[in-house]
PDB file of C-alpha atoms in Angstrom:
ATOM      1  CA  MET M1199      -0.247  -0.207   0.210  1.00 81.00           C
ATOM      2  CA  GLU M1200       1.206   3.625  -0.635  1.00 85.00           C
ATOM      3  CA  ARG M1201       2.740   5.293   2.287  1.00 87.00           C
ATOM      4  CA  PHE M1202       1.763   8.745   0.291  1.00 90.00           C
ATOM      5  CA  SER M1203       0.874  10.385  -2.835  1.00 88.00           C
ATOM      6  CA  VAL M1204       3.005  11.911  -5.164  1.00 92.00           C
ATOM      7  CA  GLU M1205       1.260  15.780  -7.123  1.00 91.00           C
ATOM      8  CA  PHE M1206       3.478  17.341  -9.191  1.00 94.00           C
ATOM      9  CA  LEU M1207       4.098  21.061  -9.366  1.00 93.00           C
ATOM     10  CA  PRO M1208       3.963  22.505 -12.509  1.00 92.00           C
ATOM     11  CA  GLU M1209       8.085  23.224 -12.531  1.00 92.00           C
ATOM     12  CA  ALA M1210       8.342  19.653 -11.465  1.00 94.00           C
ATOM     13  CA  VAL M1211       5.966  18.721 -14.477  1.00 95.00           C
ATOM     14  CA  GLU M1212       8.824  21.214 -17.141  1.00 94.00           C
ATOM     15  CA  PHE M1213      11.769  19.143 -16.078  1.00 95.00           C
ATOM     16  CA  MET M1214      10.202  15.756 -16.491  1.00 96.00           C
ATOM     17  CA  GLU M1215       9.616  16.985 -19.961  1.00 96.00           C
ATOM     18  CA  SER M1216      13.118  17.699 -20.103  1.00 96.00           C
ATOM     19  CA  LEU M1217      14.537  14.918 -20.006  1.00 96.00           C
ATOM     20  CA  ASP M1218      14.421  11.349 -22.335  1.00 96.00           C
ATOM     21  CA  GLN M1219      11.752   8.690 -21.674  1.00 97.00           C
ATOM     22  CA  LYS M1220      14.208   6.413 -20.284  1.00 97.00           C
ATOM     23  CA  SER M1221      15.033   8.783 -17.362  1.00 96.00           C
ATOM     24  CA  GLN M1222      11.191   9.836 -17.057  1.00 97.00           C
ATOM     25  CA  GLN M1223      10.276   6.126 -16.962  1.00 97.00           C
ATOM     26  CA  LYS M1224      13.416   5.997 -14.048  1.00 97.00           C
ATOM     27  CA  ILE M1225      12.485   8.274 -12.111  1.00 96.00           C
ATOM     28  CA  TYR M1226       8.930   7.572 -11.612  1.00 96.00           C
ATOM     29  CA  TYR M1227       9.579   3.710 -11.274  1.00 97.00           C
ATOM     30  CA  ASN M1228      11.986   5.135  -8.518  1.00 96.00           C
ATOM     31  CA  ILE M1229       9.194   7.436  -7.064  1.00 95.00           C
ATOM     32  CA  LYS M1230       6.771   5.020  -6.880  1.00 95.00           C
ATOM     33  CA  LYS M1231       9.029   2.356  -5.100  1.00 96.00           C
ATOM     34  CA  ALA M1232      10.002   4.925  -2.330  1.00 95.00           C
ATOM     35  CA  GLN M1233       5.887   5.347  -1.988  1.00 94.00           C
ATOM     36  CA  LEU M1234       5.984   1.143  -0.738  1.00 94.00           C
ATOM     37  CA  THR M1235       8.991   1.466   0.673  1.00 92.00           C
ATOM     38  CA  ASN M1236      11.223   3.231   3.373  1.00 90.00           C
ATOM     39  CA  ASP M1237      14.100   3.743   1.681  1.00 92.00           C
ATOM     40  CA  PRO M1238      16.973   6.286   1.895  1.00 90.00           C
ATOM     41  CA  GLU M1239      18.691   5.664  -1.580  1.00 92.00           C
ATOM     42  CA  LEU M1240      15.459   6.733  -3.064  1.00 94.00           C
ATOM     43  CA  PHE M1241      14.058   9.869  -0.699  1.00 95.00           C
ATOM     44  CA  LYS M1242      15.985  11.746   1.918  1.00 93.00           C
ATOM     45  CA  LYS M1243      15.586  14.512   3.699  1.00 94.00           C
ATOM     46  CA  LEU M1244      17.241  17.150   2.895  1.00 94.00           C
ATOM     47  CA  ASN M1245      16.217  19.883   5.751  1.00 93.00           C
ATOM     48  CA  GLY M1246      13.522  20.817   7.683  1.00 91.00           C
ATOM     49  CA  ASN M1247      10.869  21.487   5.139  1.00 93.00           C
ATOM     50  CA  ILE M1248      12.019  19.258   1.995  1.00 95.00           C
ATOM     51  CA  TRP M1249      12.820  16.230   1.101  1.00 95.00           C
ATOM     52  CA  GLU M1250      14.264  14.982  -1.962  1.00 94.00           C
ATOM     53  CA  PHE M1251      13.429  11.679  -4.634  1.00 95.00           C
ATOM     54  CA  ARG M1252      17.035  10.365  -5.927  1.00 94.00           C
ATOM     55  CA  THR M1253      17.543   8.342  -8.880  1.00 95.00           C
ATOM     56  CA  LEU M1254      21.123   7.441 -10.588  1.00 94.00           C
ATOM     57  CA  TYR M1255      20.431   6.517 -14.144  1.00 95.00           C
ATOM     58  CA  ASN M1256      23.408   5.837 -16.925  1.00 94.00           C
ATOM     59  CA  LYS M1257      25.486   7.523 -14.386  1.00 92.00           C
ATOM     60  CA  THR M1258      23.580  10.651 -14.399  1.00 94.00           C
ATOM     61  CA  CYS M1259      22.162  11.274 -10.738  1.00 94.00           C
ATOM     62  CA  TYR M1260      18.279  12.939 -10.733  1.00 96.00           C
ATOM     63  CA  ARG M1261      16.771  14.699  -7.942  1.00 95.00           C
ATOM     64  CA  ILE M1262      13.485  16.174  -7.292  1.00 96.00           C
ATOM     65  CA  PHE M1263      12.542  18.449  -4.371  1.00 96.00           C
ATOM     66  CA  ALA M1264       9.525  17.456  -3.082  1.00 95.00           C
ATOM     67  CA  PHE M1265       7.691  19.037   0.584  1.00 94.00           C
ATOM     68  CA  TRP M1266       4.409  17.485   2.735  1.00 93.00           C
ATOM     69  CA  ASP M1267       1.268  18.912   2.567  1.00 90.00           C
ATOM     70  CA  LYS M1268      -1.931  17.584   4.679  1.00 82.00           C
ATOM     71  CA  ILE M1269      -5.471  17.247   2.111  1.00 76.00           C
ATOM     72  CA  GLN M1270      -8.196  17.167   4.622  1.00 71.00           C
ATOM     73  CA  GLY M1271      -6.158  16.087   7.760  1.00 70.00           C
ATOM     74  CA  GLU M1272      -5.216  12.652   6.063  1.00 66.00           C
ATOM     75  CA  ARG M1273      -2.592  11.202   3.754  1.00 62.00           C
ATOM     76  CA  VAL M1274       0.365  12.937   3.698  1.00 73.00           C
ATOM     77  CA  LEU M1275       0.690  14.020   0.308  1.00 76.00           C
ATOM     78  CA  ILE M1276       4.091  15.024  -1.308  1.00 83.00           C
ATOM     79  CA  LEU M1277       4.260  18.173  -3.636  1.00 85.00           C
ATOM     80  CA  ALA M1278       7.527  18.231  -5.893  1.00 91.00           C
ATOM     81  CA  THR M1279       8.502  21.105  -6.851  1.00 93.00           C
ATOM     82  CA  HIS M1280      11.694  21.108  -9.617  1.00 92.00           C
ATOM     83  CA  GLY M1281      14.167  19.023  -9.832  1.00 93.00           C
ATOM     84  CA  LEU M1282      17.779  18.919 -11.287  1.00 92.00           C
ATOM     85  CA  ILE M1283      20.657  16.798 -12.475  1.00 91.00           C
ATOM     86  CA  LYS M1284      22.914  16.987 -10.014  1.00 86.00           C
ATOM     87  CA  LYS M1285      26.107  17.473 -11.067  1.00 82.00           C
ATOM     88  CA  THR M1286      28.242  17.751  -7.071  1.00 77.00           C
ATOM     89  CA  GLY M1287      28.274  15.660  -4.027  1.00 79.00           C
ATOM     90  CA  LYS M1288      26.391  17.839  -2.226  1.00 82.00           C
ATOM     91  CA  THR M1289      22.844  19.647  -3.610  1.00 84.00           C
ATOM     92  CA  PRO M1290      23.826  23.600  -4.187  1.00 86.00           C
ATOM     93  CA  LYS M1291      22.155  25.731  -1.428  1.00 89.00           C
ATOM     94  CA  ASP M1292      20.660  27.765  -4.107  1.00 93.00           C
ATOM     95  CA  GLU M1293      18.372  24.935  -5.286  1.00 92.00           C
ATOM     96  CA  LEU M1294      17.315  24.472  -1.405  1.00 93.00           C
ATOM     97  CA  GLY M1295      16.195  28.085  -1.572  1.00 94.00           C
ATOM     98  CA  LYS M1296      13.856  27.694  -4.548  1.00 95.00           C
ATOM     99  CA  ALA M1297      12.393  24.586  -3.323  1.00 95.00           C
ATOM    100  CA  GLU M1298      11.515  26.834  -0.295  1.00 95.00           C
ATOM    101  CA  ARG M1299      10.456  29.396  -2.082  1.00 95.00           C
ATOM    102  CA  ILE M1300       8.195  27.445  -4.522  1.00 94.00           C
ATOM    103  CA  ARG M1301       6.833  25.403  -0.891  1.00 94.00           C
ATOM    104  CA  GLN M1302       6.175  29.065   0.479  1.00 94.00           C
ATOM    105  CA  GLN M1303       4.218  30.406  -2.614  1.00 93.00           C
ATOM    106  CA  TYR M1304       1.952  27.298  -2.916  1.00 93.00           C
ATOM    107  CA  PHE M1305       0.813  27.290   1.257  1.00 92.00           C
ATOM    108  CA  ALA M1306       0.548  30.973   0.680  1.00 94.00           C
ATOM    109  CA  GLN M1307      -1.563  30.342  -2.617  1.00 90.00           C
ATOM    110  CA  LYS M1308      -3.364  27.510  -0.661  1.00 86.00           C
ATOM    111  CA  ASN M1309      -3.987  29.376   2.569  1.00 82.00           C
ATOM    112  CA  LYS M1310      -6.043  32.241   0.136  1.00 80.00           C
TER     113      LYS M1310
END
């Protein structure tokens, strides 16, 4: 049974559409796997609010950032903010900042 559902915000959709089909399939497969198992290799907390889905495919590291939201008090929903192809060991701070800004905009819009 899925532990959470996943919703893609426009920036994440744009990132996924920029990738070739095989890479997209591998990322979707890993997200689905993360929904069913607790595996920090696939889904990992980066800071207080931001998490990342992790995929290594064809020697390329893909990251899709996400955060939690509750819908009607149950089933926690993950909202994927945006993605990147990781080239360094550490996650770039500006990418974490971007994910946090998208998260804040989402909740500001939702709470209107």
